[in-house]
PDB file of C-alpha atoms in Angstrom:
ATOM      1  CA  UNK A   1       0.000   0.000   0.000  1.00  0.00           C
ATOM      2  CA  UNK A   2       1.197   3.462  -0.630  1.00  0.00           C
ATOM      3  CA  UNK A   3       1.071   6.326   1.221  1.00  0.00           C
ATOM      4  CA  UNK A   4      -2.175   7.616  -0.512  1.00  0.00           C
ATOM      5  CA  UNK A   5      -4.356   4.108  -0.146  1.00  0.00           C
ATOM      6  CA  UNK A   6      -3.205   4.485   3.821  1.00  0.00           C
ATOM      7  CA  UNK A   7      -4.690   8.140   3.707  1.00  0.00           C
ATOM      8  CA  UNK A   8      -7.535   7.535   1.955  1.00  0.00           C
ATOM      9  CA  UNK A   9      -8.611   4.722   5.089  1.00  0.00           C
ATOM     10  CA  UNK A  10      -7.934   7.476   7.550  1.00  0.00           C
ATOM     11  CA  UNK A  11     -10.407   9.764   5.981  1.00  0.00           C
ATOM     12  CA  UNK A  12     -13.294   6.572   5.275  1.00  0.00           C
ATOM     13  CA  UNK A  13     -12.985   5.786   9.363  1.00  0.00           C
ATOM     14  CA  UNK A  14     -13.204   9.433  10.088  1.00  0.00           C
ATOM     15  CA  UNK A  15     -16.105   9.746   7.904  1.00  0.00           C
ATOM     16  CA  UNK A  16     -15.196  12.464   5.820  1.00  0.00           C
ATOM     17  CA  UNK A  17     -15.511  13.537   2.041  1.00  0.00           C
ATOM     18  CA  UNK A  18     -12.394  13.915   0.178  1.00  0.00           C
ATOM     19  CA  UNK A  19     -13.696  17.626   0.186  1.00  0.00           C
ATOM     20  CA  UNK A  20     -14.822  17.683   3.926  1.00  0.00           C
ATOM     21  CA  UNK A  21     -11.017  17.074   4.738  1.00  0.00           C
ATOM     22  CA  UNK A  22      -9.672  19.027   1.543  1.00  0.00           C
ATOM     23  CA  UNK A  23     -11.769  21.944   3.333  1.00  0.00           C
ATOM     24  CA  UNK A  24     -10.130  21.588   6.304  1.00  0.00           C
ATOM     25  CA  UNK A  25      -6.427  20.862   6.217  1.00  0.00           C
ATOM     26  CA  UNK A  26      -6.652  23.870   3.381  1.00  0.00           C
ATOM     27  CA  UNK A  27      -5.590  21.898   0.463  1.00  0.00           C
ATOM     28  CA  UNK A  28      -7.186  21.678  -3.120  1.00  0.00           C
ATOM     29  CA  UNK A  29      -9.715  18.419  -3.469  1.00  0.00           C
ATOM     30  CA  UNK A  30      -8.138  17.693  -6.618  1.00  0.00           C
ATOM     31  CA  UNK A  31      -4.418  17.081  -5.485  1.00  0.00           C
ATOM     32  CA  UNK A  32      -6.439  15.366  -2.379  1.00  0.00           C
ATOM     33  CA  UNK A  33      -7.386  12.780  -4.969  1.00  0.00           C
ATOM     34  CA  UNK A  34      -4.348  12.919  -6.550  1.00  0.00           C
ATOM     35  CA  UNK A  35      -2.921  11.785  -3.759  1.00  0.00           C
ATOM     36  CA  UNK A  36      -4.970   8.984  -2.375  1.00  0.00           C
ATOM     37  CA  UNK A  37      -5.015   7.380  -6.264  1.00  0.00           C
ATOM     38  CA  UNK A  38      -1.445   7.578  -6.104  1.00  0.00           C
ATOM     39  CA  UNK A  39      -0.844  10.184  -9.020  1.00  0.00           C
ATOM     40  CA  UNK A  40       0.777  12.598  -6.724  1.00  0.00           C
ATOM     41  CA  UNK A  41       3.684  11.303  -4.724  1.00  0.00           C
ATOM     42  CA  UNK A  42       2.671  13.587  -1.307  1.00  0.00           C
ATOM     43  CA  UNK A  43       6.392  14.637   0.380  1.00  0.00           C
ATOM     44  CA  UNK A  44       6.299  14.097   3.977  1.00  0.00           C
ATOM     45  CA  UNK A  45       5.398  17.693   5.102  1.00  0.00           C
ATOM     46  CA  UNK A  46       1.909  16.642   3.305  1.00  0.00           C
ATOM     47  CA  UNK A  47       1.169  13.425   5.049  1.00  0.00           C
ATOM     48  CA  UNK A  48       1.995  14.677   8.214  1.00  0.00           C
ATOM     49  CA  UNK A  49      -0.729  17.576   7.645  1.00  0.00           C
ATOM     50  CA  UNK A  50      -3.159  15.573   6.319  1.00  0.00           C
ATOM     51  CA  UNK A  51      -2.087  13.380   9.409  1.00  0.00           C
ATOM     52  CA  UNK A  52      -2.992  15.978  12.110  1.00  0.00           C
ATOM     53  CA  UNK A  53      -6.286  16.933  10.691  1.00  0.00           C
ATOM     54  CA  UNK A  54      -7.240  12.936  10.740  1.00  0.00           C
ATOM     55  CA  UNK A  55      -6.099  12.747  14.388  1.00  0.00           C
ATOM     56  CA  UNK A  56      -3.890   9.729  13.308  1.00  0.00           C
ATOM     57  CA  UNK A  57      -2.270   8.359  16.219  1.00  0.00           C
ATOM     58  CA  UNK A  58       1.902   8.996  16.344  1.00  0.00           C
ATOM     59  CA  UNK A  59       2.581   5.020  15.462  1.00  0.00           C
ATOM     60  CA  UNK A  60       0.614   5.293  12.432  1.00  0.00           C
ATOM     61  CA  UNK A  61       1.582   8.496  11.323  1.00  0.00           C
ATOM     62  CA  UNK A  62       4.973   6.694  11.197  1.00  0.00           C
ATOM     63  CA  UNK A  63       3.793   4.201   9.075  1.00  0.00           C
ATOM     64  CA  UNK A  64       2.270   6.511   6.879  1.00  0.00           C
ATOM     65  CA  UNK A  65       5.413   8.439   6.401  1.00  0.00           C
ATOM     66  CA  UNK A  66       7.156   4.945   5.270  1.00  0.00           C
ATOM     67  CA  UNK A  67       4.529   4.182   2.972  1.00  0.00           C
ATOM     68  CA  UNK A  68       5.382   7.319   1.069  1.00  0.00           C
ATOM     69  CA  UNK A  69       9.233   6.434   1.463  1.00  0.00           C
ATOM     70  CA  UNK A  70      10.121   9.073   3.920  1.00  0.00           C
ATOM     71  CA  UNK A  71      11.817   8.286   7.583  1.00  0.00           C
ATOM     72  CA  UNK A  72       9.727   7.878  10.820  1.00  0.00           C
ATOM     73  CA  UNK A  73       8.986  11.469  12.736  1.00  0.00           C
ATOM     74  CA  UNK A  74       8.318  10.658  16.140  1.00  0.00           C
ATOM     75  CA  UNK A  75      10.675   8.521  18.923  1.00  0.00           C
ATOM     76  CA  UNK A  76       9.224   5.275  20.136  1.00  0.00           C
ATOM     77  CA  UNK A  77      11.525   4.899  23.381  1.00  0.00           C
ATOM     78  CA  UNK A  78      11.175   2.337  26.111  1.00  0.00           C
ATOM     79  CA  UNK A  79       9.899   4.105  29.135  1.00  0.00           C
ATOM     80  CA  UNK A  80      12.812   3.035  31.027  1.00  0.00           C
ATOM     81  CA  UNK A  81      14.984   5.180  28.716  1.00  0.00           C
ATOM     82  CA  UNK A  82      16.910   8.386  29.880  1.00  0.00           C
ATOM     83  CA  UNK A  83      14.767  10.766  27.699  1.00  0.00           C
ATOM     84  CA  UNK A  84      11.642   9.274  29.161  1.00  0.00           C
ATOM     85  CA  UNK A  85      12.715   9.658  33.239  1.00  0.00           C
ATOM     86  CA  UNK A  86      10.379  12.593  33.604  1.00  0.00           C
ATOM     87  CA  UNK A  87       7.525  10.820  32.409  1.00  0.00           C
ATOM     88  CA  UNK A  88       7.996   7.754  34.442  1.00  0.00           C
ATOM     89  CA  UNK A  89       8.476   9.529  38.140  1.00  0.00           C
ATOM     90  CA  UNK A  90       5.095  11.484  37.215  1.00  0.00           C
ATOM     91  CA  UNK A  91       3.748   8.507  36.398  1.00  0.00           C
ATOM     92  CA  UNK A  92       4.790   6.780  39.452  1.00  0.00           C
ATOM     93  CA  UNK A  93       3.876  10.072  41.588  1.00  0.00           C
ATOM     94  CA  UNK A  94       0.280   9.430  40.206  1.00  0.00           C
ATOM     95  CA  UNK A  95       0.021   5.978  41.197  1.00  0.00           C
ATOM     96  CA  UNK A  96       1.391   6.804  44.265  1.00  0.00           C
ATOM     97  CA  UNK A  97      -0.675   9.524  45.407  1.00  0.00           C
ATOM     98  CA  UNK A  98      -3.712   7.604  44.462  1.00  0.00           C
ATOM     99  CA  UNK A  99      -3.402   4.896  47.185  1.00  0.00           C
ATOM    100  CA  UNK A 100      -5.177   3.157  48.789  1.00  0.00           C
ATOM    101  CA  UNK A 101      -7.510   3.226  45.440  1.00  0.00           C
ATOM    102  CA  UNK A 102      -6.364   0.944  42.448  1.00  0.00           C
ATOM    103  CA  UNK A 103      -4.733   2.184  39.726  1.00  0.00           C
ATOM    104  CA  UNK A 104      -2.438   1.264  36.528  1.00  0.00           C
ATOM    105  CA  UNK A 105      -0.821   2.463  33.219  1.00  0.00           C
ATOM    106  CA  UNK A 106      -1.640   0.738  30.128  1.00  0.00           C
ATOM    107  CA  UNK A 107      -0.424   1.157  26.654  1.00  0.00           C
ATOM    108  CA  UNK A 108      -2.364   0.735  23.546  1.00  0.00           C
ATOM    109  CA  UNK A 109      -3.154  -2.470  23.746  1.00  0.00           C
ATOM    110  CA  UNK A 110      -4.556  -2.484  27.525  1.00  0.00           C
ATOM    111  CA  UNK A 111      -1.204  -4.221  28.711  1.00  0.00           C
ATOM    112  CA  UNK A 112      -0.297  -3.530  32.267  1.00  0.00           C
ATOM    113  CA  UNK A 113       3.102  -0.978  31.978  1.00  0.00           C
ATOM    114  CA  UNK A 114       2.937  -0.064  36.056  1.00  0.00           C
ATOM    115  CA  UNK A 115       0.514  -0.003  38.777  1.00  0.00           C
ATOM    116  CA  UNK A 116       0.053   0.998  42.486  1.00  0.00           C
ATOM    117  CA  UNK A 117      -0.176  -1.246  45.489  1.00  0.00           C
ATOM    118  CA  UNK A 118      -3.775  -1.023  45.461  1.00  0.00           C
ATOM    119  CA  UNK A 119      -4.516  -3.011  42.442  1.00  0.00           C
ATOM    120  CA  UNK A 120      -3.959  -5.686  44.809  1.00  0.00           C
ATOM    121  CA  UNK A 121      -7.886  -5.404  45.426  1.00  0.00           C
ATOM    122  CA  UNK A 122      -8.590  -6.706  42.079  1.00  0.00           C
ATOM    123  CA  UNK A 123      -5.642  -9.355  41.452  1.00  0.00           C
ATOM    124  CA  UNK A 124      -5.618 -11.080  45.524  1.00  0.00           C
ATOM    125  CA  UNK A 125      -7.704 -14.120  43.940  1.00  0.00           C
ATOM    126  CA  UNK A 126      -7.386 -14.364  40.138  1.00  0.00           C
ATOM    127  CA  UNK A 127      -5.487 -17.359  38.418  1.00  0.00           C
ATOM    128  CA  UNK A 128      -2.135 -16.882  38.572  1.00  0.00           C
ATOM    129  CA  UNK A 129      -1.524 -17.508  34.700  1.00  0.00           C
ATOM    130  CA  UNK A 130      -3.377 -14.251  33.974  1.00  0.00           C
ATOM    131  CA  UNK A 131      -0.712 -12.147  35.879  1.00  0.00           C
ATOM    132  CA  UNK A 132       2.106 -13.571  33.641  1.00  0.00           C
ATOM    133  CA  UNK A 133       3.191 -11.139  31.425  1.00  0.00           C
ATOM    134  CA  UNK A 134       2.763  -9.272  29.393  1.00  0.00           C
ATOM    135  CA  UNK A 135      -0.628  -8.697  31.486  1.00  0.00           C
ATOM    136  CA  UNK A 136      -3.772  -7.301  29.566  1.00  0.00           C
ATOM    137  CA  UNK A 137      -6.003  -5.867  32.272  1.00  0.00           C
ATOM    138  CA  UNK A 138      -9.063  -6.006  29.827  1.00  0.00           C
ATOM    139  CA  UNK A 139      -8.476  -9.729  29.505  1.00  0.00           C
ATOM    140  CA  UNK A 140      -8.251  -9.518  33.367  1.00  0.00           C
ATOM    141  CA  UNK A 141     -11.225  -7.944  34.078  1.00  0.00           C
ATOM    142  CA  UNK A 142     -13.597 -10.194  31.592  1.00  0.00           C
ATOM    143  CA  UNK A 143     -11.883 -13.330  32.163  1.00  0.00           C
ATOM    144  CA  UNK A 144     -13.637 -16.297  34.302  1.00  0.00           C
ATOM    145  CA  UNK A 145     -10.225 -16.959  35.831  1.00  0.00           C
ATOM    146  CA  UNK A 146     -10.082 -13.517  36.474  1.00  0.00           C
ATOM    147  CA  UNK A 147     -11.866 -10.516  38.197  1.00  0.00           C
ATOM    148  CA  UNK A 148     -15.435 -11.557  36.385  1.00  0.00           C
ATOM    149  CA  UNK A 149     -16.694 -13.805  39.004  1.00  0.00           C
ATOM    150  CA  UNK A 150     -16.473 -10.978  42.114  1.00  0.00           C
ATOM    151  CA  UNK A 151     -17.795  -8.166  39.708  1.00  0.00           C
ATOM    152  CA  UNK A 152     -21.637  -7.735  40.892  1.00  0.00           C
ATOM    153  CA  UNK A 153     -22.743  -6.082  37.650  1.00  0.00           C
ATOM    154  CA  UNK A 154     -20.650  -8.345  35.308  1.00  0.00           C
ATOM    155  CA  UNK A 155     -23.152  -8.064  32.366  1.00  0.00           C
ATOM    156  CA  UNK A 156     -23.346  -3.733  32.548  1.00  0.00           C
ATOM    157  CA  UNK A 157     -19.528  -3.904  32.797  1.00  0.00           C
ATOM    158  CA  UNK A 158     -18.587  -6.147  30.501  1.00  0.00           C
ATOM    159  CA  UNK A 159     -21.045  -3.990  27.807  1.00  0.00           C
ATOM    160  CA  UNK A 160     -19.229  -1.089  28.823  1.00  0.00           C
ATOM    161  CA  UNK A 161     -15.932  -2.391  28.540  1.00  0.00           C
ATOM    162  CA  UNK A 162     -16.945  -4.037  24.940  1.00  0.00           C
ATOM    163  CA  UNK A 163     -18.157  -1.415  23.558  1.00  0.00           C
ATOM    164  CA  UNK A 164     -15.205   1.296  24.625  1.00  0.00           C
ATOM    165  CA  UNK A 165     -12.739  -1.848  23.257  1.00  0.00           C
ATOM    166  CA  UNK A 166     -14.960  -1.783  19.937  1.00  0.00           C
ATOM    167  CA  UNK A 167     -15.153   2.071  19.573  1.00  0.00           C
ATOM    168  CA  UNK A 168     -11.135   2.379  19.831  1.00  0.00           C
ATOM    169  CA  UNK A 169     -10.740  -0.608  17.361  1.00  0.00           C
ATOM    170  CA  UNK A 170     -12.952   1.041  14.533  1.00  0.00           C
ATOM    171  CA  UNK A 171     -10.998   4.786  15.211  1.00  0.00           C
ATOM    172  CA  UNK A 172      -7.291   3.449  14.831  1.00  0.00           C
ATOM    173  CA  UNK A 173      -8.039   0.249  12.843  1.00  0.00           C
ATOM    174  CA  UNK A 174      -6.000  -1.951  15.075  1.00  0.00           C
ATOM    175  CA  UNK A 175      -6.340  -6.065  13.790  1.00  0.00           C
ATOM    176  CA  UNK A 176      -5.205  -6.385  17.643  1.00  0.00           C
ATOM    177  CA  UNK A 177      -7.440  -4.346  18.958  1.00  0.00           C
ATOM    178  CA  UNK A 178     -10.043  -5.969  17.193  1.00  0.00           C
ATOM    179  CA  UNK A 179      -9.113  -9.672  17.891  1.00  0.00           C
ATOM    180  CA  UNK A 180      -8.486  -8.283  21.495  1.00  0.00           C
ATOM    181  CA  UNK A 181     -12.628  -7.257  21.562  1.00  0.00           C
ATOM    182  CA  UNK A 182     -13.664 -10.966  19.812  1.00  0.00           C
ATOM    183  CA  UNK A 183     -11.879 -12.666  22.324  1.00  0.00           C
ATOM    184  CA  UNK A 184     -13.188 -10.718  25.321  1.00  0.00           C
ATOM    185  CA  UNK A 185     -17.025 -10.910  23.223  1.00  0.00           C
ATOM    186  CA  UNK A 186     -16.515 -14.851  23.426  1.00  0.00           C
ATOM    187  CA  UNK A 187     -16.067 -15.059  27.624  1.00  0.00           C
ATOM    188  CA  UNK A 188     -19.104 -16.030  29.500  1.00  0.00           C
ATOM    189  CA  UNK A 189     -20.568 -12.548  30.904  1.00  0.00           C
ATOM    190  CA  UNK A 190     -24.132 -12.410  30.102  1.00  0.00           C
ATOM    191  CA  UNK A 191     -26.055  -9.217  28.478  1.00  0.00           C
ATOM    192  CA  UNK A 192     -26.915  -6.274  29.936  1.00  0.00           C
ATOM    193  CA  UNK A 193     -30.410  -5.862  30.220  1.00  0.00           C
ATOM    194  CA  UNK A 194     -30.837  -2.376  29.848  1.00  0.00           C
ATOM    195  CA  UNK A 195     -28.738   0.437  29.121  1.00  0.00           C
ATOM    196  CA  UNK A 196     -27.386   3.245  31.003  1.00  0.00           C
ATOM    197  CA  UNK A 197     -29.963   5.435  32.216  1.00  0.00           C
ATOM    198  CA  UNK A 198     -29.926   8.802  30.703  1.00  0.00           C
ATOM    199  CA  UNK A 199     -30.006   9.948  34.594  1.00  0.00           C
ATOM    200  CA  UNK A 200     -26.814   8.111  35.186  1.00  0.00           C
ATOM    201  CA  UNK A 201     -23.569   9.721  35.940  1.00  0.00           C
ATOM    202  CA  UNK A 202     -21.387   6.666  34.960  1.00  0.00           C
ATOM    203  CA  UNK A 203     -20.993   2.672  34.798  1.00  0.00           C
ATOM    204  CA  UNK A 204     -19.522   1.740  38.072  1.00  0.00           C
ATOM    205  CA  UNK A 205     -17.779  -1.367  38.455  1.00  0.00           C
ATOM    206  CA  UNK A 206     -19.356  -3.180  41.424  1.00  0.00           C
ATOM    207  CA  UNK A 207     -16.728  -5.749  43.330  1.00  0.00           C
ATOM    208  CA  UNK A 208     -16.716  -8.040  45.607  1.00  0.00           C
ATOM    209  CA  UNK A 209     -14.377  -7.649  48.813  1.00  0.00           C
ATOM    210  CA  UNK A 210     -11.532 -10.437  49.330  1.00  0.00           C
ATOM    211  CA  UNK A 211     -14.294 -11.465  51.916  1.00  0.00           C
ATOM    212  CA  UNK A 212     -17.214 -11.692  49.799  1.00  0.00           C
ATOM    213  CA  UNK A 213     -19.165 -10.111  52.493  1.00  0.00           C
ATOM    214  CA  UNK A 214     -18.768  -6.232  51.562  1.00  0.00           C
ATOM    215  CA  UNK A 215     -19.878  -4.962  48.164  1.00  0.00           C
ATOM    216  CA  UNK A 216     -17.535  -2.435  46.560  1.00  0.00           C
ATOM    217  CA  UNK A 217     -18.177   0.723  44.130  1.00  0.00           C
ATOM    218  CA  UNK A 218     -16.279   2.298  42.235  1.00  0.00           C
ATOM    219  CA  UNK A 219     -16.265   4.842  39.033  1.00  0.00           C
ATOM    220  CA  UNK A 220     -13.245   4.979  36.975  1.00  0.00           C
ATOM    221  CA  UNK A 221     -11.319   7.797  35.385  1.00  0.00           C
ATOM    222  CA  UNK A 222      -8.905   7.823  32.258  1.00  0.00           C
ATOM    223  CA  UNK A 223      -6.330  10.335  32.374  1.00  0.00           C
ATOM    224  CA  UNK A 224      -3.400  10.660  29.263  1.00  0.00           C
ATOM    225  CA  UNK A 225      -0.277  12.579  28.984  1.00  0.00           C
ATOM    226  CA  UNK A 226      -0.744  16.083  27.138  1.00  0.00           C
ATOM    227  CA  UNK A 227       1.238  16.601  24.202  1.00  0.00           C
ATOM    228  CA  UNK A 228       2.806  13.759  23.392  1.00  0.00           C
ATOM    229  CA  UNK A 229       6.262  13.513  20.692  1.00  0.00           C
ATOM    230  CA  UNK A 230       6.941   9.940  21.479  1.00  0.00           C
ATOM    231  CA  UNK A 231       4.950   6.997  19.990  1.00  0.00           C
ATOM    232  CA  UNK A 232       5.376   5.749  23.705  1.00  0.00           C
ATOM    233  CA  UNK A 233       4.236   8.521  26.054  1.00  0.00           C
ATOM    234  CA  UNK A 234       0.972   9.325  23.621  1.00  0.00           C
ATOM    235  CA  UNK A 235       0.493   5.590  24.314  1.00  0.00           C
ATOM    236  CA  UNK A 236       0.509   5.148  27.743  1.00  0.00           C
ATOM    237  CA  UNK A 237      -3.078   6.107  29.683  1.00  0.00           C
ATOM    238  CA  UNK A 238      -3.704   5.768  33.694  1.00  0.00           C
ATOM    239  CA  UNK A 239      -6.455   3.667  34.823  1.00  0.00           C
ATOM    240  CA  UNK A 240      -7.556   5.025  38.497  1.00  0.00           C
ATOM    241  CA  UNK A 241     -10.562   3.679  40.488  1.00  0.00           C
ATOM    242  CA  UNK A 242     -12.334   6.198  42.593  1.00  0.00           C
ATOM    243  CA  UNK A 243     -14.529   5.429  45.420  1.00  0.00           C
ATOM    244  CA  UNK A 244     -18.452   5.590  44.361  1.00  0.00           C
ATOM    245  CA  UNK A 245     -19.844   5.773  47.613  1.00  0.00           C
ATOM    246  CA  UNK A 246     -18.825   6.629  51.179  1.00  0.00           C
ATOM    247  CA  UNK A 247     -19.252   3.015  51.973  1.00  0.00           C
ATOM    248  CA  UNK A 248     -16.799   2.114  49.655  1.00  0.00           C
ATOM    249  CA  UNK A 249     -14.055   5.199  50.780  1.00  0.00           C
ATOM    250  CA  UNK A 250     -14.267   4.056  54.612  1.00  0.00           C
ATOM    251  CA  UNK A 251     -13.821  -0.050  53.544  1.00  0.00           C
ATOM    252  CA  UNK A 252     -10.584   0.877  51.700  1.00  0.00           C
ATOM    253  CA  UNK A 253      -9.063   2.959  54.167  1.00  0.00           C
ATOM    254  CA  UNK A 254      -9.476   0.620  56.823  1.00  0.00           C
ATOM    255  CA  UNK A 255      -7.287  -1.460  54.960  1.00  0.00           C
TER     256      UNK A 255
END
């Protein structure tokens, strides 16, 4: 595929005209089209326009930029990396400062990067084999070996979960993503039976204490790194569990 067929997907999953997007990266609809037939070699300053105004992640803007024969823009460094050290104590301050609640960074694909002491909560009784790495907390969360049987409102979370995993599959166009979603879609769970009501705030994930004799509540809250230059850092999200209910705030910091 050249750089133009790669393009030309980018604008179908955001839904837009050739012209819609002509319009608004300020370029002329017929060197657009030129461009996605492959007429008009694009140089790199192009696709990385056309790039911005189609939101396409850093990784794939990369790939773009090698379809059209032109050398990656943007760093993909391990996060334990020198250049990356600011990143990773924040990230660790974050975690740290949200104890006793659970939280964890995950990269694209929902694998576990870090995570506080209080995801304990969630991984004291699931099968050991699903904490091997590299750990995908989605695949945790669903799995029957895993947090699903001491989540109250398995079916409501698992829909929410599903359909957040399906959304981000169809806006990047990742096959893992997508094989990520059918395998989750294929673990016993049930149906929700309604929807969200239009009253509610959020979906909470309802858990079962290590005792089975408390219920816990909690809403979750994704927070990402501004900015990003790094195919890494724009990556990385934090997972953090918040306490729904007062109930919930006094169990955890008993201990």
């Amino acid at each position: 595929m050249h750089a133009g067929d790669l393009l030309r997907e980018w604008r179908q999953r955001r839904r837009l005209s050739q012209l819609d997007l002509a319009i608004a990266a300020n370029v002329s609809s017929r060197h657009l089209s030129f461009v996605e037939t492959g007429r008009s070699r694009p140089t790199s300053e192009m696709i990385l326009h056309l790039a911005e105004h189609l939101e396409v992640p850093l990784r794939d803007r990369n790939s773009l930029l090698l379809a059209g024969g032109y050398a990656p823009a943007y760093a993909e460094r391990g996060l334990a990396e020198p250049e990356l050290k600011a990143v990773r104590h924040a990230l660790r301050k974050v975690l740290a400062g949200h104890e006793p609640y659970p939280a964890v960074v995950v990269n694209r694909w929902w694998e576990l990067v870090d995570a506080n002491a209080g995801i304990s909560l969630f991984t004291s009784q699931v099968n050991p084999t699903l904490l091997q790495p590299p750990v995908n907390v989605l695949r945790l969360s669903l799995h029957p070996d895993g947090m699903a049987p001491r989540i109250v409102n398995l079916p409501e979370w698992r829909a929410h979960l599903l359909a957040r995993l399906h959304r981000q599959a169809q806006a990047t166009g990742d096959q893992r993503l997508a094989d990520l979603h059918n395998e989750l879609k294929a673990y016993p769970g049930g149906e929700s039976e309604k929807p969200p009501a239009a009253t509610d705030v959020v979906v909470p994930l309802r858990y079962r204490g290590d005792k089975g004799d408390e219920e816990l509540s909690f809403i979750s809250l994704t927070t990402i790194l501004g900015t990003p230059m790094d195919v890494t850092v724009e990556e990385l999200a934090i997972e953090s569990f918040y306490p729904a209910d007062d109930a919930t705030a006094a169990a955890l910091s008993r201990g």
